[in-house]
mmCIF file of C-alpha atoms and ligand atoms in Angstrom:
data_model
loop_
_atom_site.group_PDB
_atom_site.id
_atom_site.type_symbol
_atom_site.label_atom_id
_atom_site.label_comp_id
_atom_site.label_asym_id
_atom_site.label_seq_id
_atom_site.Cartn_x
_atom_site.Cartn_y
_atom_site.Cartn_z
ATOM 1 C CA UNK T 169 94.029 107.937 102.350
ATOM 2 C CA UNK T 170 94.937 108.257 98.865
ATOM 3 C CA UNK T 171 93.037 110.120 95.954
ATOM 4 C CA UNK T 172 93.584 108.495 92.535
ATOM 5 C CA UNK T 173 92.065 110.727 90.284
ATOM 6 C CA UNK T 174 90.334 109.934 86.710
ATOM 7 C CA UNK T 175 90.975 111.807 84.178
ATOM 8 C CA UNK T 176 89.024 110.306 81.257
ATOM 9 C CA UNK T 177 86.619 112.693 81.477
ATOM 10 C CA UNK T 178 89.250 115.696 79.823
ATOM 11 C CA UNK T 179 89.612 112.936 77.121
ATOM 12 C CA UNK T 180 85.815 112.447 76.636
ATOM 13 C CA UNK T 181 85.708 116.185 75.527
ATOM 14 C CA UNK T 182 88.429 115.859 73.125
ATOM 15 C CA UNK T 183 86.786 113.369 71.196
ATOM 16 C CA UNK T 184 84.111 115.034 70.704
ATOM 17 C CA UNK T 185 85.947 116.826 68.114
ATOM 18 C CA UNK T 186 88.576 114.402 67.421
ATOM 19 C CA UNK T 187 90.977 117.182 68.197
ATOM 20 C CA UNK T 188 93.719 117.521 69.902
ATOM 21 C CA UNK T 189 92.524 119.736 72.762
ATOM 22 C CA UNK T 190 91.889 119.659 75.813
ATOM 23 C CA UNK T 191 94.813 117.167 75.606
ATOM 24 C CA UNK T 192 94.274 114.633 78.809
ATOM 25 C CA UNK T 193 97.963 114.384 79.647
ATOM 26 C CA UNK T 194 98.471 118.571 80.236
ATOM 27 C CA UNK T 195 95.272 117.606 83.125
ATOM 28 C CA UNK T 196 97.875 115.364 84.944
ATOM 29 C CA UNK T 197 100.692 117.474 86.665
ATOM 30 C CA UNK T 198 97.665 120.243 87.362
ATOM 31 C CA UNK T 199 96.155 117.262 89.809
ATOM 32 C CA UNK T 200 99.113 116.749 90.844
ATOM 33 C CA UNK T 201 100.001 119.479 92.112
ATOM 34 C CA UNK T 202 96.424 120.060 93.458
ATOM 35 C CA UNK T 203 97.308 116.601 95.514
ATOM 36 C CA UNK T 204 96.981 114.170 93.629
ATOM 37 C CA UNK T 205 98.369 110.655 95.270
ATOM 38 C CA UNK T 206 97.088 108.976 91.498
ATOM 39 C CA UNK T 207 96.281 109.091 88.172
ATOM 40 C CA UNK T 208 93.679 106.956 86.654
ATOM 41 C CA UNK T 209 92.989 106.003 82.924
ATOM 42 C CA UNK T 210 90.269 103.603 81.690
ATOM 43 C CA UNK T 211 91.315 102.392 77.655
ATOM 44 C CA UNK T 212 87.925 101.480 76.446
ATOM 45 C CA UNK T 213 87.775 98.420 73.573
ATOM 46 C CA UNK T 214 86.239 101.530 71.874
ATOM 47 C CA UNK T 215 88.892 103.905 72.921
ATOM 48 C CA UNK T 216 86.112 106.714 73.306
ATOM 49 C CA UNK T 217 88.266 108.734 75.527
ATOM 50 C CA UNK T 218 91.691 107.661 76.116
ATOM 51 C CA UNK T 219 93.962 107.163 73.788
ATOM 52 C CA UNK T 220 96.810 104.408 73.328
ATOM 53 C CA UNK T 221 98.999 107.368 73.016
ATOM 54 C CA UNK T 222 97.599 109.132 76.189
ATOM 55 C CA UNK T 223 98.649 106.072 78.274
ATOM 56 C CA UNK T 224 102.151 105.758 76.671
ATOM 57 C CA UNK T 225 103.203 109.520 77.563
ATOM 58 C CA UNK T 226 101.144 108.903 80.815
ATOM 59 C CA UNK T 227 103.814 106.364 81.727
ATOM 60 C CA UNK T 228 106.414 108.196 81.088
ATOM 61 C CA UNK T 229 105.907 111.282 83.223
ATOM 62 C CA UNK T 230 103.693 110.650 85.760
ATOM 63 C CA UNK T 231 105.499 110.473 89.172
ATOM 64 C CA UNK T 232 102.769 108.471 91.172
ATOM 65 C CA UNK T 233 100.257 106.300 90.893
ATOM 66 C CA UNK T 234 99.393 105.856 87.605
ATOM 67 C CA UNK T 235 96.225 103.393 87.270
ATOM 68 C CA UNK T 236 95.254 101.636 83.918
ATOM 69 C CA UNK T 237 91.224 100.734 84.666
ATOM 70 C CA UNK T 238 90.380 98.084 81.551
ATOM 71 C CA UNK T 239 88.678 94.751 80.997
ATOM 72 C CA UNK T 240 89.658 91.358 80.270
ATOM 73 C CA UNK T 241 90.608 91.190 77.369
ATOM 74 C CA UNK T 242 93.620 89.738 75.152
ATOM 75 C CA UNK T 243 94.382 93.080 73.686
ATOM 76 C CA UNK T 244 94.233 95.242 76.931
ATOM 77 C CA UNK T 245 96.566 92.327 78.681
ATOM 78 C CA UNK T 246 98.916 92.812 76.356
ATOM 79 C CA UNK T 247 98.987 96.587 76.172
ATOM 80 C CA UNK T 248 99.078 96.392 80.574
ATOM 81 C CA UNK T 249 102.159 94.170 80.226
ATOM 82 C CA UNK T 250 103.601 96.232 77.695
ATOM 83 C CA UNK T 251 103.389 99.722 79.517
ATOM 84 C CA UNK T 252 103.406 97.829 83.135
ATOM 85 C CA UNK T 253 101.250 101.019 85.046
ATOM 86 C CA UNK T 254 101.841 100.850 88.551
ATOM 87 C CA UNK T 255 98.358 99.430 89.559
ATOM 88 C CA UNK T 256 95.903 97.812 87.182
ATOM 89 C CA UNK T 257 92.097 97.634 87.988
ATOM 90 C CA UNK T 258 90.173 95.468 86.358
ATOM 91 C CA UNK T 259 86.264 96.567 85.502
ATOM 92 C CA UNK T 260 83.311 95.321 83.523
ATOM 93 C CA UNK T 261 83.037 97.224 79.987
ATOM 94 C CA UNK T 262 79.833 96.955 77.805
ATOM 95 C CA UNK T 263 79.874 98.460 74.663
ATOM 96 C CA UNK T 264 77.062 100.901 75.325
ATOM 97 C CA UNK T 265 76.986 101.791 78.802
ATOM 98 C CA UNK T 266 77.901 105.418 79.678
ATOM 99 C CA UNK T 267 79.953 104.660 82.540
ATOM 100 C CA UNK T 268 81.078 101.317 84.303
ATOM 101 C CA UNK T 269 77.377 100.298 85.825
ATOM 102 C CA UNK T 270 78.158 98.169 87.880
ATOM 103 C CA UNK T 271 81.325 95.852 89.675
ATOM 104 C CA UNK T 272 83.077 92.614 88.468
ATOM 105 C CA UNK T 273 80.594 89.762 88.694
ATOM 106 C CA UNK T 274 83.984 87.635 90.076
ATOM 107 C CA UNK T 275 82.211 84.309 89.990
ATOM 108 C CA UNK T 276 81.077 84.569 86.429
ATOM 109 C CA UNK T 277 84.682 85.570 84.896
ATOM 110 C CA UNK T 278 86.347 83.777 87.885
ATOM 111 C CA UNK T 279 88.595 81.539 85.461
ATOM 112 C CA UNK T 280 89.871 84.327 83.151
ATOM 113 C CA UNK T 281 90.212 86.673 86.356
ATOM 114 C CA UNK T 282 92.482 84.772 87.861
ATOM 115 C CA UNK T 283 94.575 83.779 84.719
ATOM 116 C CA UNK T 284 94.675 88.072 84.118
ATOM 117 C CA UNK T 285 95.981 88.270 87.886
ATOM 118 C CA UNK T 286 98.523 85.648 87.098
ATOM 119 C CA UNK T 287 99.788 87.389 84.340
ATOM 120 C CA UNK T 288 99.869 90.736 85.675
ATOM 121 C CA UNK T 289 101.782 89.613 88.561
ATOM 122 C CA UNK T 290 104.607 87.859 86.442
ATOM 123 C CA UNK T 291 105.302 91.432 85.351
ATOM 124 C CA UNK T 292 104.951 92.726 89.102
ATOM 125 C CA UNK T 293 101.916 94.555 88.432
ATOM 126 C CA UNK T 294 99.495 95.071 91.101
ATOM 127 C CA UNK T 295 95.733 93.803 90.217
ATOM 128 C CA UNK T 296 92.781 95.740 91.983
ATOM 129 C CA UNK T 297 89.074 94.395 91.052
ATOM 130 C CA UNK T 298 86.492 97.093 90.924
ATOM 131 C CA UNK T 299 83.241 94.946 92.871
ATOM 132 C CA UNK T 300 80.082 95.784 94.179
ATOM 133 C CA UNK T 301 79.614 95.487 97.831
ATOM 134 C CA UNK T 302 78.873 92.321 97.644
ATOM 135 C CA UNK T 303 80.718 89.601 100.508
ATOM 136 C CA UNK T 304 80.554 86.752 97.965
ATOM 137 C CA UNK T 305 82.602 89.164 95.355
ATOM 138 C CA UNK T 306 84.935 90.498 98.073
ATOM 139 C CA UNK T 307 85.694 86.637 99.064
ATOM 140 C CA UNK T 308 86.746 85.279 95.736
ATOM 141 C CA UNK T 309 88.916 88.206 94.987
ATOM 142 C CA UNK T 310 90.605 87.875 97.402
ATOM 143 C CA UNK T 311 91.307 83.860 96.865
ATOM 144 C CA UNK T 312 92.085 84.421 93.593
ATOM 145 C CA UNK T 313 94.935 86.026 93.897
ATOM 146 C CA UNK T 314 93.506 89.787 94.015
ATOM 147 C CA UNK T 315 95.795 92.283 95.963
ATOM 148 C CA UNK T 316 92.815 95.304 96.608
ATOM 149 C CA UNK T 317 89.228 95.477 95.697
ATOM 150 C CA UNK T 318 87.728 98.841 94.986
ATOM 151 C CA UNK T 319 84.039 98.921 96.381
ATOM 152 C CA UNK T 320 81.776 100.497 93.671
ATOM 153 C CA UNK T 321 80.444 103.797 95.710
ATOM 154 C CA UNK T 322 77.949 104.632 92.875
ATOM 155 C CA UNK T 323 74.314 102.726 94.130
ATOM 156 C CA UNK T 324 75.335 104.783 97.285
ATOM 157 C CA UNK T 325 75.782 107.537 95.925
ATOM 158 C CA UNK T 326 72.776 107.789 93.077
ATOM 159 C CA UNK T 327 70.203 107.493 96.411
ATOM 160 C CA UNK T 328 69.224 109.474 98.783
ATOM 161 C CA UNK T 329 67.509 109.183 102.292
ATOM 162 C CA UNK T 330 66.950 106.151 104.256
ATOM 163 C CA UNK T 331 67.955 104.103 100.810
ATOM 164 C CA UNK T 332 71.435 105.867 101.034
ATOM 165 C CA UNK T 333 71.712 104.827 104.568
ATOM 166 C CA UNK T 334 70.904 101.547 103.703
ATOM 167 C CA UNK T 335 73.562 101.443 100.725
ATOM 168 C CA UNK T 336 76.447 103.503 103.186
ATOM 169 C CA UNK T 337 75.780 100.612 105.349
ATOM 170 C CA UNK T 338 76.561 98.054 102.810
ATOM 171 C CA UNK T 339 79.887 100.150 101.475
ATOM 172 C CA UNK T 340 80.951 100.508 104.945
ATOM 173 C CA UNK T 341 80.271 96.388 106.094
ATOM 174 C CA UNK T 342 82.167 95.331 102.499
ATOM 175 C CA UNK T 343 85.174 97.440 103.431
ATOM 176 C CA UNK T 344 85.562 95.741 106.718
ATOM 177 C CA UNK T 345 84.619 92.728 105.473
ATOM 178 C CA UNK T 346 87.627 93.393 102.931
ATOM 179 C CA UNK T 347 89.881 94.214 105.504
ATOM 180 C CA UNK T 348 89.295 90.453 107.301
ATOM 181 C CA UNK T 349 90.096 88.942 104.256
ATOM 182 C CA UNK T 350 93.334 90.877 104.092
ATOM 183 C CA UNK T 351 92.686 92.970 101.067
ATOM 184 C CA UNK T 352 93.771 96.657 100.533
ATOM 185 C CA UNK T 353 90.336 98.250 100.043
ATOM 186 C CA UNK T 354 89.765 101.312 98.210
ATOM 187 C CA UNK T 355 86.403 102.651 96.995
ATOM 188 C CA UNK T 356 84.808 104.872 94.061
ATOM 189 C CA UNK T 357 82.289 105.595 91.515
ATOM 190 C CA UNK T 358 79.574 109.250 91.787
ATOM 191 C CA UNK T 359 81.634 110.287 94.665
ATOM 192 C CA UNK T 360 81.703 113.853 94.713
ATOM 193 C CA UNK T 361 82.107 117.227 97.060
ATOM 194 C CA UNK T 362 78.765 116.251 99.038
ATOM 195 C CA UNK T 363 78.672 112.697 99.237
ATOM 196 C CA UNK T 364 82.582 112.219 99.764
ATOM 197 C CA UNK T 365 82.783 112.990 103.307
ATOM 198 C CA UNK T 366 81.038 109.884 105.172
ATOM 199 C CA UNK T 367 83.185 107.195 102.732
ATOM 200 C CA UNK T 368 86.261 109.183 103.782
ATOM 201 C CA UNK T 369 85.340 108.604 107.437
ATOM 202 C CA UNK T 370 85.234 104.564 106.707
ATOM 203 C CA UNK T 371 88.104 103.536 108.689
ATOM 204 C CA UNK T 372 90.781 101.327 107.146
ATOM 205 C CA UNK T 373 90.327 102.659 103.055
ATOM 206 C CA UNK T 374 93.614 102.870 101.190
ATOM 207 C CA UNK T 375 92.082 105.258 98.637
ATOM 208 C CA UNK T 376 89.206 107.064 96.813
ATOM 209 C CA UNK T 377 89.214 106.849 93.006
ATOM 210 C CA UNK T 378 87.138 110.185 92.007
ATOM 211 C CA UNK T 379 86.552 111.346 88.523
ATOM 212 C CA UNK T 380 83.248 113.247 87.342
ATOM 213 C CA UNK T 381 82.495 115.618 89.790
ATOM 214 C CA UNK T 382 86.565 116.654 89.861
ATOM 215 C CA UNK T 383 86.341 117.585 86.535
ATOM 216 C CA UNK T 384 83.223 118.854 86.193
ATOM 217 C CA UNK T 385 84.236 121.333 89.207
ATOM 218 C CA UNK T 386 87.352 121.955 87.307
ATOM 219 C CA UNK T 387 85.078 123.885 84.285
ATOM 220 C CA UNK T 388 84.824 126.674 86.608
ATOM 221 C CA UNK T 389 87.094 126.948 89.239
ATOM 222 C CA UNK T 390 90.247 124.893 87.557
ATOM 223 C CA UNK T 391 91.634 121.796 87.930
ATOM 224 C CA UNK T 392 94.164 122.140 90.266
ATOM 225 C CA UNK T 393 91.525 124.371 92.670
ATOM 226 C CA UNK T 394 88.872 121.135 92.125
ATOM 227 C CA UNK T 395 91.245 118.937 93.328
ATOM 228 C CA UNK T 396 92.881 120.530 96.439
ATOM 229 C CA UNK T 397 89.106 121.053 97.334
ATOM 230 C CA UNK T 398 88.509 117.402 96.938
ATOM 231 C CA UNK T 399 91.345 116.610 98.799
ATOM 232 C CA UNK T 400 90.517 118.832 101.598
ATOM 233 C CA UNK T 401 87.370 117.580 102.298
ATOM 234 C CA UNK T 402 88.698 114.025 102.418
ATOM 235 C CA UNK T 403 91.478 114.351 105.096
ATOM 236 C CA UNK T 404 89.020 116.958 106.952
HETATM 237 N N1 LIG I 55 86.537 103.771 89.789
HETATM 238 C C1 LIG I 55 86.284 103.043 88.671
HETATM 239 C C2 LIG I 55 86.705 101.613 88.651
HETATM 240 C C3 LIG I 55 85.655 103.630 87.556
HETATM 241 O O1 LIG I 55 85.406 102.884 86.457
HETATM 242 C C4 LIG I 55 85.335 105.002 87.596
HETATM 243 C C5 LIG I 55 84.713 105.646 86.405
HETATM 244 O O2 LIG I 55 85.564 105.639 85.339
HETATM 245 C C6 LIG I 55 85.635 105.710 88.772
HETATM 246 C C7 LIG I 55 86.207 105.064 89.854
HETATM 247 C C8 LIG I 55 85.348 107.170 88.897
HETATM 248 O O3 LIG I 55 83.973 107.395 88.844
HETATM 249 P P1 LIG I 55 83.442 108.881 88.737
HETATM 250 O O4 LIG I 55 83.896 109.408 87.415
HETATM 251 O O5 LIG I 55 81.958 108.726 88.856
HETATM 252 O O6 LIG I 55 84.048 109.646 89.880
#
């Protein structure tokens, strides 16, 4: 199982000064060599943390995964095709929202979905679509083209008790209802150190696409420490 980790966050705190430090792209090789299998980047319509120019030196010297999350739109199409990252996964933005709420609603933006798929392929760029776990959602990604789904993790992981039992449940039944329809399945969104451990044990996940809590572990014990911990706990 892969970990694809998101390092927005590092950029998030540079903009807060409009500075040049932390700089997002020094974060990279210290996942990596904490175990990183990815890195993940989400260019926001607003850019509020990455940067066009974080992405363009991304591409250039990271040696695996490298992830562009971003919505449909004509401008981030042509910016994917431009800098062709090695997977692109396609997510909901609003405007206001402090982090992506919520998964694709497929059906709505089924038409201009597909057409990014299309594209995205004719430059041999895999297309994930970050969904809820939600059958209906897993089904048309799949026949339009989609080659993984990432299962949004984050209802699960914002509850607690018998409601996070119920929401596990519904994580674990989308993956395997991913895996019938032939999809690679990966999953992410509030995962962190606690809550990490009973999605790792789904059987039949590609990856885990962790952010937030890497990062925000990172503050004190380092970055390359947070995610070798991470890691740990995921192949444990
Ligand atoms: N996967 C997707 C598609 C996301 O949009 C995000 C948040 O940027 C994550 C995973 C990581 O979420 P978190 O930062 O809560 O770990």
């Amino acid at each position: 199982m892969i970990l694809g980790v998101n390092i927005d966050h590092i950029a998030t705190l540079r903009q807060a000064r409009r500075g040049i430090e932390p700089d997002p792209i020094l974060a990279a090789p210290l996942a990596i060599l904490g175990g990183a299998d990815g890195i993940t980047v989400h260019l926001r319509e607003d850019r509020r943390h990455i940067q066009d120019r974080d992405l363009e030196i991304l591409k250039r010297i990271v040696p695996v995964e490298l992830n562009l999350e971003m919505a449909v739109t004509e401008e981030m199409l042509l910016i994917a095709e431009k800098i062709k990252p090695d997977l692109v996964t396609i997510v909901p933005e609003k405007r206001m929202e402090l982090t992506t709420e919520g998964g694709l609603d497929v059906k709505k933006h089924k038409k201009n979905v597909m057409e990014a798929i299309k594209r995205l392929h004719r430059k041999d760029i895999p297309v994930s679509l970050f969904i809820n776990p939600d059958k209906g959602d897993i089904e048309l990604s799949g026949k339009i083209g989609s080659d993984m789904v990432e299962i949004h993790t984050g209802t699960y992981a914002n509850t607690k008790g018998k409601s996070q039992e119920k929401e596990f449940a519904r994580v674990k039944n989308a993956v395997n209802y991913a895996l019938e329809c032939r999809l690679l399945v990966n999953a992410g969104h509030g995962l962190n150190y606690f809550n990490v451990q009973r999605i790792a044990l789904i059987e039949g996940l590609r990856g885990l696409y962790i952010g937030h809590s890497i990062i925000s572990r990172a503050v004190f014990v380092g970055l390359e420490r947070a995610v070798r911990e991470m890691k740990q706990i995921i192949h444990r």
